[in-house]
Coordinates of C-alpha atoms and ligand atoms in Angstrom, one line a residue:
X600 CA -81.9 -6.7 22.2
X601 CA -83.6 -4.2 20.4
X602 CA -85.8 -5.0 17.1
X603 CA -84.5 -5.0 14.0
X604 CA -86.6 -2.4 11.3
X605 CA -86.4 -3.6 8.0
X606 CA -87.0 -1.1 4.7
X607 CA -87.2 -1.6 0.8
X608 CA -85.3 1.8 0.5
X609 CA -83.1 3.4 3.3
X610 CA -81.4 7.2 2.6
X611 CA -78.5 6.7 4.9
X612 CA -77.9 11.0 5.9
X613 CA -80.7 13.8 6.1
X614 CA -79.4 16.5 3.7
X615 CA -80.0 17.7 1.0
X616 CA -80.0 15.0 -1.2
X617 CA -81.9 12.4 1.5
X618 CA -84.7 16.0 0.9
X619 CA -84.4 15.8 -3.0
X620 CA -84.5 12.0 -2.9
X621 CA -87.3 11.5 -0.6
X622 CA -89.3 13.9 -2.8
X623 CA -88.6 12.2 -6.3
X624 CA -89.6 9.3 -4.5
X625 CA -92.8 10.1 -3.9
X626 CA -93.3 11.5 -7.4
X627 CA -92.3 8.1 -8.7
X628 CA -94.8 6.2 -5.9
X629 CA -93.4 4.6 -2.6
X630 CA -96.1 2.6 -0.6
X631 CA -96.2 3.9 2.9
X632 CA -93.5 1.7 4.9
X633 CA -91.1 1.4 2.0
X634 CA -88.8 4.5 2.7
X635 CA -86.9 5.3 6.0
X636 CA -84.7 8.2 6.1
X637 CA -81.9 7.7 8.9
X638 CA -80.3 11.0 10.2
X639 CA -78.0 12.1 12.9
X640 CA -79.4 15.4 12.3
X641 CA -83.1 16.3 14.8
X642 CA -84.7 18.2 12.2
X643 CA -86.3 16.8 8.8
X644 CA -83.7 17.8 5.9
X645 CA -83.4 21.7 5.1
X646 CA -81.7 23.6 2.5
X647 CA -78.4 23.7 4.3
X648 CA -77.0 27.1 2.1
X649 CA -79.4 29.2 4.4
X650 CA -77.4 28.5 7.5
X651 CA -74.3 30.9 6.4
X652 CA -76.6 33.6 5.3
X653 CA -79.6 34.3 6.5
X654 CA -80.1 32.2 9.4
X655 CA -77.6 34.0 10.7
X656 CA -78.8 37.7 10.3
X657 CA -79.8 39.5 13.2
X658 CA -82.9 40.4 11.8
X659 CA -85.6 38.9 9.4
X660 CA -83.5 35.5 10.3
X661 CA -84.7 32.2 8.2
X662 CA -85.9 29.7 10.7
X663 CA -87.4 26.3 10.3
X664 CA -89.6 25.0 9.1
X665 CA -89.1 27.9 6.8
X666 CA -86.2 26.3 5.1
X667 CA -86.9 23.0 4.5
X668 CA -86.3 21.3 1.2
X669 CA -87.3 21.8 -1.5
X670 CA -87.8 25.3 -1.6
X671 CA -84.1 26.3 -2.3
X672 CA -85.4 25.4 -6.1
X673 CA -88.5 26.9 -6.1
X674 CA -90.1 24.0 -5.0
X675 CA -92.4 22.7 -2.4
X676 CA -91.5 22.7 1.2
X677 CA -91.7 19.4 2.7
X678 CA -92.6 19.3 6.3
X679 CA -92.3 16.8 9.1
X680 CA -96.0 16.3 8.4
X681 CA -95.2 15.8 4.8
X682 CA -93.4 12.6 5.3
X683 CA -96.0 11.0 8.0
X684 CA -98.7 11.5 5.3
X685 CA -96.4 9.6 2.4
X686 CA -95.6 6.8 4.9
X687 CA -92.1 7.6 4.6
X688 CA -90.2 7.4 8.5
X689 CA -88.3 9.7 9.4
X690 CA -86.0 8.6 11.8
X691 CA -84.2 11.0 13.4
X692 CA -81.1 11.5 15.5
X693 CA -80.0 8.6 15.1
X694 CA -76.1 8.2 13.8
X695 CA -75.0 5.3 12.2
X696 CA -71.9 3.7 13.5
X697 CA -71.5 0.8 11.7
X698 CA -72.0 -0.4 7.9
X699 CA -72.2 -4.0 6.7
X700 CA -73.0 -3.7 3.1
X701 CA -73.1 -7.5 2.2
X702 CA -75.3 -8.2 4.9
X703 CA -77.1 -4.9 4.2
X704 CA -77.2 -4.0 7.7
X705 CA -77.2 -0.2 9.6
X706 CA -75.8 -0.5 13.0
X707 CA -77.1 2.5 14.8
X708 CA -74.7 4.3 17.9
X709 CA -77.9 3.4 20.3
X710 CA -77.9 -0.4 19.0
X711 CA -80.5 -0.7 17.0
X712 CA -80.3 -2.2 13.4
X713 CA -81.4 -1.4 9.9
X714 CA -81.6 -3.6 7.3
X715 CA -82.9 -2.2 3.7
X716 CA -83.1 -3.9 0.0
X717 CA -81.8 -0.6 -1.8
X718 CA -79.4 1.9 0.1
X719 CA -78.9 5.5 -1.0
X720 CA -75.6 7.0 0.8
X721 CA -76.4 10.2 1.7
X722 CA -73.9 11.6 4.4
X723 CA -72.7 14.6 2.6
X724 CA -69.3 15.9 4.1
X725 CA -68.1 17.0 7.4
X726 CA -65.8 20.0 8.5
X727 CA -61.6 19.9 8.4
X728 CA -60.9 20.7 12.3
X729 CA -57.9 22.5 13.0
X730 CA -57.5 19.8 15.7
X731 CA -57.0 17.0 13.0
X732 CA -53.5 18.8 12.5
X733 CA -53.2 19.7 16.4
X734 CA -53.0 23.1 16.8
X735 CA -52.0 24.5 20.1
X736 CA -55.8 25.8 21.6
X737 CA -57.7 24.8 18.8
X738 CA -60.1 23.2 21.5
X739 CA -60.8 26.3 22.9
X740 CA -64.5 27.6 23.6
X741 CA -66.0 30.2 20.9
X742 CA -63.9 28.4 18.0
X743 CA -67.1 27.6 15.2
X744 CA -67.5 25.3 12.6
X745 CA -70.5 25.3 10.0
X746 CA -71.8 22.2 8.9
X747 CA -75.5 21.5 10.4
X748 CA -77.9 23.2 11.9
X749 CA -76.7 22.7 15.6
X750 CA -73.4 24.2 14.7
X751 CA -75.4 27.3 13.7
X752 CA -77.1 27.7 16.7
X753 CA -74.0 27.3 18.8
X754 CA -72.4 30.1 16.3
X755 CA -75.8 32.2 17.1
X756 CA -75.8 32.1 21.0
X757 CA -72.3 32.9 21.2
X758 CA -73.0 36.1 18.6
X759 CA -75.7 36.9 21.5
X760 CA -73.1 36.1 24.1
X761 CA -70.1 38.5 22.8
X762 CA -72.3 41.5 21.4
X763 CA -70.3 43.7 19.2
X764 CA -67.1 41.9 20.0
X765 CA -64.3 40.7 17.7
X766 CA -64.6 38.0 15.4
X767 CA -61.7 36.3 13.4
X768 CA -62.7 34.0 10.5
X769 CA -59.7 31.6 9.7
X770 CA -60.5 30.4 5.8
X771 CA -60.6 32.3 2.9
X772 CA -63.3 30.0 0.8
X773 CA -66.9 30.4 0.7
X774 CA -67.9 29.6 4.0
X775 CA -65.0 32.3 5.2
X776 CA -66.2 35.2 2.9
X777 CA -70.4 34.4 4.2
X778 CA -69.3 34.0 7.5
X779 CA -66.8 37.1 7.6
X780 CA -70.0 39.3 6.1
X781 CA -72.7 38.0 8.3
X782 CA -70.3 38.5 11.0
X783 CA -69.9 42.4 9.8
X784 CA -74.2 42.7 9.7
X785 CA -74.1 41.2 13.3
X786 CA -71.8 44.5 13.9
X787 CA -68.8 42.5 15.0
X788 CA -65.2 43.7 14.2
X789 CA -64.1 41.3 11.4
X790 CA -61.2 40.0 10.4
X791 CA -60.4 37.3 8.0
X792 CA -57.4 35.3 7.5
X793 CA -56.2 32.8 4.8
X794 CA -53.0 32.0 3.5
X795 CA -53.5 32.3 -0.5
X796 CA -52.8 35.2 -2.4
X797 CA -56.2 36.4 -3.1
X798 CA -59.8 34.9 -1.7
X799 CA -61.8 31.6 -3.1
X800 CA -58.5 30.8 -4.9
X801 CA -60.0 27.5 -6.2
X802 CA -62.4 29.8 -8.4
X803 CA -62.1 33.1 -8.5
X804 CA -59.4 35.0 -10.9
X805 CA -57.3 37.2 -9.1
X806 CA -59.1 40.4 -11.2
X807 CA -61.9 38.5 -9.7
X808 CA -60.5 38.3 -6.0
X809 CA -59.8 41.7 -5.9
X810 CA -63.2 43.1 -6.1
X811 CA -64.9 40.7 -3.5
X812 CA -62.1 41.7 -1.5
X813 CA -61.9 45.7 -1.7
X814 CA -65.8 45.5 -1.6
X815 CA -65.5 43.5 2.1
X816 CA -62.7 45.9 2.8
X817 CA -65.1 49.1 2.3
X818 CA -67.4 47.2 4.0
X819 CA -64.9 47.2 6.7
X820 CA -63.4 43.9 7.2
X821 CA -60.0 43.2 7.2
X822 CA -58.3 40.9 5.2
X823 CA -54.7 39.1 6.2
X824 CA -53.3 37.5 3.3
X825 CA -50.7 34.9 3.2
X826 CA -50.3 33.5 6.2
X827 CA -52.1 31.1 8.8
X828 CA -53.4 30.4 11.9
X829 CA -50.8 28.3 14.0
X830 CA -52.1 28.5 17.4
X831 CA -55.4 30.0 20.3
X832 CA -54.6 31.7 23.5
X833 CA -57.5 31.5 26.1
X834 CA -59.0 33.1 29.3
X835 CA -59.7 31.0 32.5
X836 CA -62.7 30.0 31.0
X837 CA -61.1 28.6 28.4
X838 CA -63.1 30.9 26.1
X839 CA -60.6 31.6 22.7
X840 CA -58.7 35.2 23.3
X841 CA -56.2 35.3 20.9
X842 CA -55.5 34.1 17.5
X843 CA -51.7 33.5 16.9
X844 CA -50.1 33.3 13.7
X845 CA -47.8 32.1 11.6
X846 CA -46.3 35.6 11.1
X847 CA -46.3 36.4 14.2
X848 CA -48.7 38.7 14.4
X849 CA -52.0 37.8 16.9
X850 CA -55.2 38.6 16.8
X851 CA -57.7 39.2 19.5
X852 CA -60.3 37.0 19.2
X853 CA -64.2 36.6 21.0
X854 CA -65.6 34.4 18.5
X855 CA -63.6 32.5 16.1
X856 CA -65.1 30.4 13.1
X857 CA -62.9 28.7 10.8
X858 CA -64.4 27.3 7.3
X859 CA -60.9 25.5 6.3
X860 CA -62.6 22.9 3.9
X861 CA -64.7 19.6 4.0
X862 CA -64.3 15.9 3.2
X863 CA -66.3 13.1 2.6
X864 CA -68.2 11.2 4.6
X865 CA -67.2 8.0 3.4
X866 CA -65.7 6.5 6.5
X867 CA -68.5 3.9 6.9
X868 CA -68.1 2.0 4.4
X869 CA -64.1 1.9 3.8
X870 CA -63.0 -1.3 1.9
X871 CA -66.7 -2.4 1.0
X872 CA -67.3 0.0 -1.6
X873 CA -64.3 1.1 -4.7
X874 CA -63.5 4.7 -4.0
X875 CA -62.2 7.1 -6.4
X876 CA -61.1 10.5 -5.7
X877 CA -61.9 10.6 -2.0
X878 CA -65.0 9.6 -2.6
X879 CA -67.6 6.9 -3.8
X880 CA -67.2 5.6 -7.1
X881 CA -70.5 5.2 -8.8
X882 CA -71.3 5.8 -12.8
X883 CA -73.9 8.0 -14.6
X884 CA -76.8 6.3 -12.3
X885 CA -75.2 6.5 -9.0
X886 CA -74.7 2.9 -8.7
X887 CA -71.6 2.5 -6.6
X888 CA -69.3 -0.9 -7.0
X889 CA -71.9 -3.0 -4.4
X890 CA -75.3 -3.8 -6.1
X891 CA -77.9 -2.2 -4.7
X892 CA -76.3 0.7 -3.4
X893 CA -76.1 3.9 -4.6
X894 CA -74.2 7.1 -3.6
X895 CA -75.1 10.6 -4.1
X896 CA -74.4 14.5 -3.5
X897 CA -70.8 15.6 -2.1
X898 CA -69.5 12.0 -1.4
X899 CA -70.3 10.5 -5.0
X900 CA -67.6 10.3 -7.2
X901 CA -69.6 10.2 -11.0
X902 CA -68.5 10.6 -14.3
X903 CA -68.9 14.4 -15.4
X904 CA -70.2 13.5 -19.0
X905 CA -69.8 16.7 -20.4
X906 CA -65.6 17.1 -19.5
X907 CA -65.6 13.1 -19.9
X908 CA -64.3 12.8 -16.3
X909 CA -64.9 11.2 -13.2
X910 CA -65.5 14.3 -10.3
X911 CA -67.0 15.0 -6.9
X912 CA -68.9 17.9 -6.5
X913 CA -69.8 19.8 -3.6
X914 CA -72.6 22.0 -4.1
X915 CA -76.2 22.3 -3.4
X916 CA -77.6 21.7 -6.9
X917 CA -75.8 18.7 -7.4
X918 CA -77.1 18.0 -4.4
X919 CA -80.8 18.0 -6.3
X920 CA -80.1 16.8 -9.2
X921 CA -77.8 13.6 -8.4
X922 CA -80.7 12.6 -6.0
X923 CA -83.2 12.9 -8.3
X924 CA -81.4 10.9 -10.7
X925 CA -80.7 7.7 -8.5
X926 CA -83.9 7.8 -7.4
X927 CA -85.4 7.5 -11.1
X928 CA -82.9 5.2 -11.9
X929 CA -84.2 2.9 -8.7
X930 CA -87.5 3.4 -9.9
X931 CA -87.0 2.6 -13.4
X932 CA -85.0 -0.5 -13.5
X933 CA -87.7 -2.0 -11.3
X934 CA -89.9 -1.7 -14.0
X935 CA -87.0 -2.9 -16.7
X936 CA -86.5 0.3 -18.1
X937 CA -84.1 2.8 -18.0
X938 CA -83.1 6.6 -17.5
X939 CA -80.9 8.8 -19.3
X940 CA -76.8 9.0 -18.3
X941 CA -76.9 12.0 -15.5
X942 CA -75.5 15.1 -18.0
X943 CA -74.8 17.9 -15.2
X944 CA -73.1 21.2 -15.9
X945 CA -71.5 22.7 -12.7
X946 CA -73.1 25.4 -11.0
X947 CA -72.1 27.2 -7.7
X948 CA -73.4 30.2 -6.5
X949 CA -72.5 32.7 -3.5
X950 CA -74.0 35.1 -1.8
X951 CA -73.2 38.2 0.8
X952 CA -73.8 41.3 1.9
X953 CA -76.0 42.9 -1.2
X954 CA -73.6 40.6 -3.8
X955 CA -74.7 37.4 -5.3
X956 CA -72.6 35.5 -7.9
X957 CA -73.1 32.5 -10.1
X958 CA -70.7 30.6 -11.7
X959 CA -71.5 27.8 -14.6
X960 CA -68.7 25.2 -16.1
X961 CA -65.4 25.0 -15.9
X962 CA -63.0 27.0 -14.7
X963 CA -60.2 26.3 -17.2
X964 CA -57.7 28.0 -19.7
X965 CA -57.6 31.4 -20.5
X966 CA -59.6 34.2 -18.2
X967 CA -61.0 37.6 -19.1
X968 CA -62.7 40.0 -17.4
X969 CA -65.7 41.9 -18.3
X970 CA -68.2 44.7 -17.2
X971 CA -68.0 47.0 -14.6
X972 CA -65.8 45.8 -11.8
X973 CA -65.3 48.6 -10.0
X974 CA -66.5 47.8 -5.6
X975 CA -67.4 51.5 -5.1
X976 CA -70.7 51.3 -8.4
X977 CA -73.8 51.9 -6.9
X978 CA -74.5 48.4 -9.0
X979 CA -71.5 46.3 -10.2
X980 CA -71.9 43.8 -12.5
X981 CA -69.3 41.7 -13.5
X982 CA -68.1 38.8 -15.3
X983 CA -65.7 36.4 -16.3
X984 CA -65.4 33.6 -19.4
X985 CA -63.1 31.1 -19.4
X986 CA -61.9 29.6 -22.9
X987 CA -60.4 26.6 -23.6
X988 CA -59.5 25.9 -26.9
X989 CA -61.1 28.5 -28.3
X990 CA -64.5 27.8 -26.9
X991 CA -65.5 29.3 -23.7
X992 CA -65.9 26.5 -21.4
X993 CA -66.9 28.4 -18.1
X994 CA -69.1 31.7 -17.3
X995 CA -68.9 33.9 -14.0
X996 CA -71.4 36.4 -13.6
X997 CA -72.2 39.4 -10.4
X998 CA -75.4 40.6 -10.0
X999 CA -76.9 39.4 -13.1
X1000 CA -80.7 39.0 -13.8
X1001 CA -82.5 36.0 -13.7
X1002 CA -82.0 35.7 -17.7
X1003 CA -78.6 37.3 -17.3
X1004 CA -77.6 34.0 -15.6
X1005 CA -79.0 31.8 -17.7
X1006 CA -77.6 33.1 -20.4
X1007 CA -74.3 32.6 -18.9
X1008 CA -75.3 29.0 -18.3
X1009 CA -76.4 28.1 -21.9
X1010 CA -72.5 29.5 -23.0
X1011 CA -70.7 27.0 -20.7
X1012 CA -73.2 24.5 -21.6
X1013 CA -72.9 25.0 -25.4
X1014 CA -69.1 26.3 -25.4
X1015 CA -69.4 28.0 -28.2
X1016 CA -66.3 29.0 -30.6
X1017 CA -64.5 32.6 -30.1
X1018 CA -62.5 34.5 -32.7
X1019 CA -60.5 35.7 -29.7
X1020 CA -60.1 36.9 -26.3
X1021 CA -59.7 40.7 -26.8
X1022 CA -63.4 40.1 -29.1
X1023 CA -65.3 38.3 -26.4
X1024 CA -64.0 40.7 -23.6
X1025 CA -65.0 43.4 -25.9
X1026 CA -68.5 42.1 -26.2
X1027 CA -69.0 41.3 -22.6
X1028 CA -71.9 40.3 -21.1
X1029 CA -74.0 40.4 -24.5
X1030 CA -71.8 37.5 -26.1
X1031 CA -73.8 35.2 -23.3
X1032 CA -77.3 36.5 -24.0
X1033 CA -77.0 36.3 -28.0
X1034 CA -76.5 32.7 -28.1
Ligands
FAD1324 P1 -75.5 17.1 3.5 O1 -76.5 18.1 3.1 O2 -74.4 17.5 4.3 O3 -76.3 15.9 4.3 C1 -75.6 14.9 4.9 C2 -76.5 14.3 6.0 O4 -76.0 13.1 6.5 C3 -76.6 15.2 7.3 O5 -77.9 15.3 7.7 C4 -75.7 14.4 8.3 O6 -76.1 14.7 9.6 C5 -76.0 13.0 7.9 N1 -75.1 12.0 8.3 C6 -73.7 12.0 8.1 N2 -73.2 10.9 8.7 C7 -74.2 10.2 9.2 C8 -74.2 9.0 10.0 N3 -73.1 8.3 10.2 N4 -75.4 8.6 10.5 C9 -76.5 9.4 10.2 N5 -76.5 10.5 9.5 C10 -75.4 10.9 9.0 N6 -73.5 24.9 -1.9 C11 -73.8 25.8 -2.9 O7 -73.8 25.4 -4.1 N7 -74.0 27.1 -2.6 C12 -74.0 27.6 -1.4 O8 -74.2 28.8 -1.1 C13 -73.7 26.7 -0.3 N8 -73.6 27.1 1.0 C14 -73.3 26.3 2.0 C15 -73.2 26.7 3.3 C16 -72.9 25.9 4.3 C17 -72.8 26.4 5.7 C18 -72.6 24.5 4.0 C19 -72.1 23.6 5.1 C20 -72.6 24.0 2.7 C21 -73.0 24.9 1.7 N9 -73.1 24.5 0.4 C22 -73.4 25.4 -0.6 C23 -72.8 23.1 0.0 C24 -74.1 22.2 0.1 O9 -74.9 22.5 1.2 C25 -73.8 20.8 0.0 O10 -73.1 20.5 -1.2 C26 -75.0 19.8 0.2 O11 -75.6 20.1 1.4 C27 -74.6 18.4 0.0 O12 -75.7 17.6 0.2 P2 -75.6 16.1 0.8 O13 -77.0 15.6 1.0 O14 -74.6 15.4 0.0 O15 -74.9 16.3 2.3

């Protein structure tokens, strides 16, 4: 049998947070042998965001190593090399099939085994399938998912492959509105589909909606409200021609990517950990339930200090930051000390074609729109608070500046007190920057 490899700390996943981790860990001081980062992924872990924008651009395209971690936050890009020189292995793809957390074993798909002292869970989400539910052709070829890099490149031969064809994006989230714009730059005919009444319906206002999606329309994508895709049509090849739906309207179809949602990656470890929310339970140190093992970025489950609530989150600079803080915590209670509860304030950001929005909070209570929100300015720039309460607990911003956004951070950090809405949609934008 093969020999077992035995670690102080193991990062189980090669994201984003096994990137962030592996970083604070060599801030804090790891001795060369001490870390192993396990990953069914080939490459050494990259700021995933990049591969619904700009690696996909038929031009200027980000590439690797150009988009490894940490440079997403401004930070240094750690390299293959980077890792060999800290002494931390890198142990590549490799997927873990099996989990034994009381005997703190890894069990990988090739047989070998992994034992560790300290485990950080690090395997992010993975993609809803229209197959899960079974619909009719949804195994066809040139139907896409986006979740790691090799499901870009697949996207990227087939863009070569159908050259100015059509492409039908089925999702109307953030993946759907990227993927529908990149599509539109790669000069495909785009059209998306999603059965809510107005786009990103989990964020976005319906004012807010309706400016993303008149500015895609100009753009000339079209949008299909409403209504969903129940079935695939294909060609002898078995390549995707047609997408039916539930209408019964279809839509020809050379490339199809749908972007329908994630979930948790939590399968492993299912009735050895406590889950909460459909994912790992752990508190303001990302400890979960098992000593000595810690979850972090979109599968934790951690109290949200500032809403007093227990939440997942599933973006990139949670990513960051929930890493950074297990890893500290690790660190520190070695040394019998402690760190400070993990305080995060939401942020999510977007970007596509020449737009870029942020968004900072929560988006609850009362909404109202601000600025110039007209698609057809040479520069829109729009926002939205929402208030709570009377405070404003949540900031939307378009095209702001640099300090434009942080100012719309500090509001849903400090929720501040408003007289009302009519005076706070009056004021606008320069409510955020005098506080
Ligand atoms: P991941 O980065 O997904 O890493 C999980 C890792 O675990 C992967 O390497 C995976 O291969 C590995 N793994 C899983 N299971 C196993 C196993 N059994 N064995 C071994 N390895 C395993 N967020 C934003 O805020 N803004 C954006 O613009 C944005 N754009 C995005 C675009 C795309 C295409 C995607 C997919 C996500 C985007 N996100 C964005 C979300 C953000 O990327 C995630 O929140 C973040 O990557 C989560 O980090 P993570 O480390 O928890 O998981």
């Amino acid at each position: 049998s093969m020999a077992e490899k035995s670690f102080k700390y193991v990062i189980l996943g090669g994201g984003v947070a096994a990137g962030y981790a592996a970083r604070e860990f060599a801030k804090q001081g790891v001795q060369p042998g001490e870390l192993a980062i396990i990953s069914k992924e080939a490459v050494a872990p990259y700021e995933r965001p990049a591969l619904s924008k700009a690696y996909l651009f038929p031009e200027g395209a980000a590439r690797l190593p150009g988009f490894h971690v940490c440079v997403g936050s401004g930070g240094e890009r750690l390299l293959p090399e980077w890792y060999k020189e800290k002494g931390i292995q890198l142990i590549l793809s490799t997927e873990i099939v099996k989990a034994d957390l009381p005997a703190k074993t890894l069990v990988s798909a090739a047989g070998e085994t992994f034992k560790y002292q300290i485990l950080i869970i690090a395997t992010g989400s993975t993609v809803i399938r229209l197959t899960d539910f079974g619909v009719e052709g949804a195994d066809s070829k040139n139907i896409f998912y986006l979740r790691e890099i090799d499901d870009a490149d697949k996207l990227l031969e087939a863009i070569k492959a159908k050259k100015n064809g059509k492409a039908v994006i089925v999702g109307g989230g953030y993946i759907g509105l990227e993927l529908a714009a990149v599509m539109k730059i790669n000069n495909f005919d785009v059209t998306m589909v999603y059965p809510e009444p107005w786009c990103m319906p989990r964020l976005f206002t319906p004012d807010i909606a309706a400016f993303y999606e008149e500015y895609y329309a100009n753009k000339g994508v079209k949008i299909i409200k409403g209504t969903v895709a129940v079935g695939f049509t294909s060609d002898s090849n078995g390549e995707v021609k047609e997408v039916k739906l539930k209408d019964g309207r279809a839509l020809e179809a050379d490339i199809v990517v749908v972007g329908v949602g994630g979930r948790p990656l939590t399968t492993l470890f299912k009735g050895q950990v406590e889950e909460e929310k459909g994912g790992i339970k752990t508190d303001a140190f990302f400890k979960t339930s098992v000593p000595n093992v810690y979850a972090v970025g979109d599968l934790a489950t951690f109290p949200l200090k500032l809403y007093n609530e227990l939440r997942r989150v599933e973006h990139v600079d949670h990513a960051r930051k929930s890493a950074e803080q297990a890893v500290k915590a690790i660190k520190a209670s070695e040394e019998g000390k402690s760190v400070d509860e993990y305080d995060y304030l939401p942020y999510f950001y977007s970007r596509s074609f020449d737009l870029s929005w942020q968004f900072y909070g929560d988006n609850v209570g009362d909404t109202v729109l601000f600025g110039d929100s007209n698609p057809k300015s040479q520069k829109a720039k729009f926002g939205s608070y929402w208030i709570k309460d009377g405070k404003v607990v949540g900031a939307f911003l378009e095209g702001g500046t640099a300090e434009e956004n942080q100012a719309i951070a500090k509001v849903a950090k400090l929720q501040p007190s408003v007289q009302s809405l009519e005076a706070v949609k009056h004021e606008g934008l320069s409510f955020a920057c005098k506080i």
